[in-house]
Amino acid sequence: MPRDHRPAKCIRVLLAEDQGMMRGALALLLGMEKDIEVVAQLSTGDGIVDGVLTHRPDVALLDIELPGVSGLDAAAELREQAPDCRVLILTTFGRPGYLRRAMEAGAAGFLVKDGPVEELAQAIRRVLTGETVVDPALAAAALSAGPNPLTARECEVLKASADGATVADVAARLHLSESTVRNYLSAAIGKTGTRNRAEAVREARQQGWL
């Protein structure tokens, strides 16, 4: 729709999505809604907060798994830096742990990418009215899955070891002793019901705990 046919007050949206084709398609489809305007597009998470502070969108539409800062970490920072901006998480990975973390970070909504764009546009409008919009199937899965059993420190150690780093590497990176790192890894392996740290990392990611 030509710009001069838009209402005087459009909903301003910042879009952060690392896949160029998906980002372009979402921006194009949302731009066809007469009351929505995509004012900024980002391919990494590092610039989300600065982008919001610069462009002042009403809604930040964020993927979770972005290069640099994750969408969940950016959502938590936006809660402090730009509390008037509503955050809507849009992801390929409908994992119960992700939903819990998104809500804890202050997100106003959580949707998976396989839904119709009309549903996404309506979710953008709804979060601006103060509603919380969550994919129903994911909400049910999150309730049945229960909370994340891993402590923040156990998650941190698992993340640090995910790239195959040795215990010594992880200890140096996190300023911990090697025995402490081993204890955290052992606890995480036990809580995830796995046999080793590689399986623990895989299970924690599958559940959305990392």
XYZ file of C-alpha atoms in Angstrom:
210
model
C 0.000 0.000 0.000
C 1.406 3.439 -0.859
C 2.820 5.224 2.125
C 0.431 8.155 1.877
C -2.476 5.723 2.335
C -1.239 4.637 5.747
C -2.894 5.962 8.888
C -1.213 8.908 10.567
C -0.042 6.693 13.435
C 1.531 3.427 12.269
C 2.874 0.745 14.572
C 6.645 1.021 14.292
C 8.446 -2.339 14.234
C 12.126 -3.248 14.540
C 12.909 -6.672 13.065
C 15.954 -8.756 14.081
C 16.396 -11.950 12.047
C 19.699 -13.412 10.861
C 18.375 -15.215 7.777
C 18.282 -12.647 4.992
C 15.481 -14.246 2.990
C 13.260 -14.670 6.051
C 13.996 -11.128 7.216
C 13.172 -9.659 3.824
C 9.974 -11.673 3.498
C 8.752 -10.691 6.962
C 9.533 -7.033 6.365
C 7.727 -7.115 3.016
C 4.640 -8.909 4.345
C 4.352 -6.802 7.478
C 4.841 -3.678 5.382
C 1.724 -4.607 3.431
C -0.346 -4.161 6.588
C -1.753 -0.634 6.431
C -1.090 0.095 10.113
C 2.413 -1.436 10.450
C 5.757 0.018 9.374
C 9.088 -1.816 9.662
C 11.486 0.987 10.614
C 14.666 -1.070 11.104
C 16.028 -4.488 10.098
C 18.960 -6.196 11.833
C 20.846 -9.408 11.080
C 22.638 -9.737 14.438
C 21.694 -9.291 18.062
C 24.483 -6.893 18.937
C 22.728 -3.837 17.555
C 19.224 -4.463 18.898
C 19.355 -2.153 21.901
C 21.037 0.672 19.975
C 18.573 0.146 17.120
C 15.606 0.445 19.476
C 17.028 3.550 21.135
C 17.693 5.115 17.717
C 14.490 4.224 15.843
C 12.092 4.110 18.807
C 9.886 1.262 17.553
C 6.680 0.361 19.344
C 7.470 -3.348 18.984
C 10.765 -5.215 18.650
C 10.281 -8.480 16.764
C 13.252 -10.672 17.703
C 14.535 -14.072 16.687
C 16.217 -16.005 19.516
C 19.283 -17.513 17.902
C 21.103 -14.499 16.499
C 24.825 -13.932 15.969
C 26.258 -12.100 18.972
C 23.641 -11.256 21.595
C 20.661 -13.621 21.615
C 17.132 -12.327 21.248
C 16.406 -13.393 24.833
C 19.376 -11.484 26.234
C 18.413 -8.456 24.151
C 14.842 -8.659 25.468
C 16.121 -8.542 29.050
C 18.274 -5.519 28.268
C 15.413 -3.741 26.497
C 13.298 -4.143 29.617
C 15.824 -1.895 31.363
C 16.850 0.418 28.512
C 13.565 0.847 26.608
C 10.637 -0.304 28.773
C 8.077 1.290 26.447
C 9.109 -1.005 23.588
C 7.116 -4.241 23.591
C 9.141 -7.349 22.684
C 7.707 -10.168 20.597
C 9.863 -13.283 20.193
C 9.502 -15.088 16.864
C 11.477 -18.299 16.486
C 11.829 -21.513 14.549
C 12.460 -23.404 17.764
C 9.307 -23.845 19.834
C 11.088 -25.075 22.945
C 9.393 -24.878 26.360
C 12.531 -23.562 28.043
C 12.758 -20.726 25.534
C 9.227 -19.640 26.373
C 9.953 -19.538 30.095
C 13.160 -17.582 29.537
C 11.380 -15.156 27.199
C 8.705 -14.415 29.777
C 11.340 -13.980 32.486
C 13.137 -11.522 30.193
C 9.990 -9.425 29.917
C 8.826 -10.443 26.442
C 5.182 -9.674 25.676
C 4.759 -12.531 23.236
C 6.251 -15.711 21.824
C 5.324 -17.181 18.441
C 6.836 -19.762 16.108
C 7.668 -18.826 12.523
C 5.402 -21.312 10.771
C 2.239 -19.326 11.516
C 0.490 -17.052 8.981
C 1.653 -13.451 8.715
C -1.878 -12.270 9.526
C -1.528 -13.952 12.916
C 1.805 -12.242 13.462
C 0.386 -8.854 12.523
C -2.501 -9.372 14.918
C -0.063 -10.375 17.668
C 1.855 -7.127 17.117
C -1.362 -5.166 17.553
C -2.388 -7.148 20.617
C 0.858 -6.721 22.551
C 0.492 -2.970 22.148
C -2.807 -3.151 24.009
C -1.035 -4.780 26.952
C -1.859 -8.392 26.120
C 0.614 -11.252 26.338
C 0.464 -13.391 23.191
C 1.827 -16.943 23.309
C 1.539 -19.824 20.853
C -1.092 -22.090 22.541
C 0.656 -25.395 21.790
C 3.934 -24.073 23.133
C 2.271 -22.740 26.274
C 0.825 -26.203 26.982
C 4.215 -27.840 26.376
C 5.939 -25.384 28.706
C 3.483 -26.138 31.508
C 3.994 -29.891 31.171
C 7.781 -29.623 30.870
C 8.300 -27.916 34.212
C 11.006 -25.424 35.142
C 14.664 -25.502 34.145
C 16.458 -27.763 36.678
C 19.863 -26.227 35.944
C 21.240 -23.372 38.004
C 22.527 -20.240 36.280
C 26.114 -21.315 36.988
C 25.536 -24.812 35.575
C 24.106 -23.261 32.411
C 27.085 -20.934 32.170
C 29.560 -23.804 32.472
C 27.675 -25.908 29.918
C 27.661 -23.023 27.457
C 31.369 -22.457 27.944
C 32.101 -26.128 27.268
C 29.760 -26.463 24.287
C 32.490 -25.794 21.721
C 34.609 -28.692 22.957
C 36.711 -26.607 25.351
C 38.662 -28.532 27.959
C 37.914 -28.274 31.660
C 41.033 -26.149 32.015
C 39.830 -23.832 29.227
C 36.409 -23.431 30.850
C 37.957 -22.825 34.256
C 40.205 -20.099 32.875
C 37.395 -18.505 30.899
C 35.020 -18.363 33.872
C 37.667 -17.728 36.550
C 36.810 -20.943 38.384
C 38.912 -23.822 39.626
C 38.997 -26.976 37.515
C 37.428 -29.004 40.314
C 34.534 -26.529 40.520
C 33.984 -26.787 36.772
C 33.944 -30.585 37.027
C 31.400 -30.397 39.847
C 29.099 -28.130 37.819
C 29.408 -30.369 34.759
C 28.700 -33.467 36.834
C 25.611 -31.829 38.338
C 24.359 -30.748 34.894
C 24.885 -34.235 33.471
C 22.922 -35.723 36.368
C 20.060 -33.260 36.097
C 19.698 -33.751 32.340
C 19.826 -37.533 32.668
C 22.655 -37.807 30.169
C 25.981 -39.673 30.072
C 28.482 -36.921 29.323
C 28.750 -33.174 28.878
C 28.226 -33.281 25.094
C 24.895 -35.029 25.630
C 24.076 -32.636 28.471
C 24.661 -29.645 26.206
C 22.523 -31.196 23.474
C 19.669 -32.000 25.863
C 19.776 -28.564 27.510
C 19.642 -26.876 24.113
C 16.813 -29.116 22.972
C 14.814 -28.085 26.030
C 15.635 -24.412 25.517
C 17.554 -24.128 28.794
C 20.698 -22.721 27.140
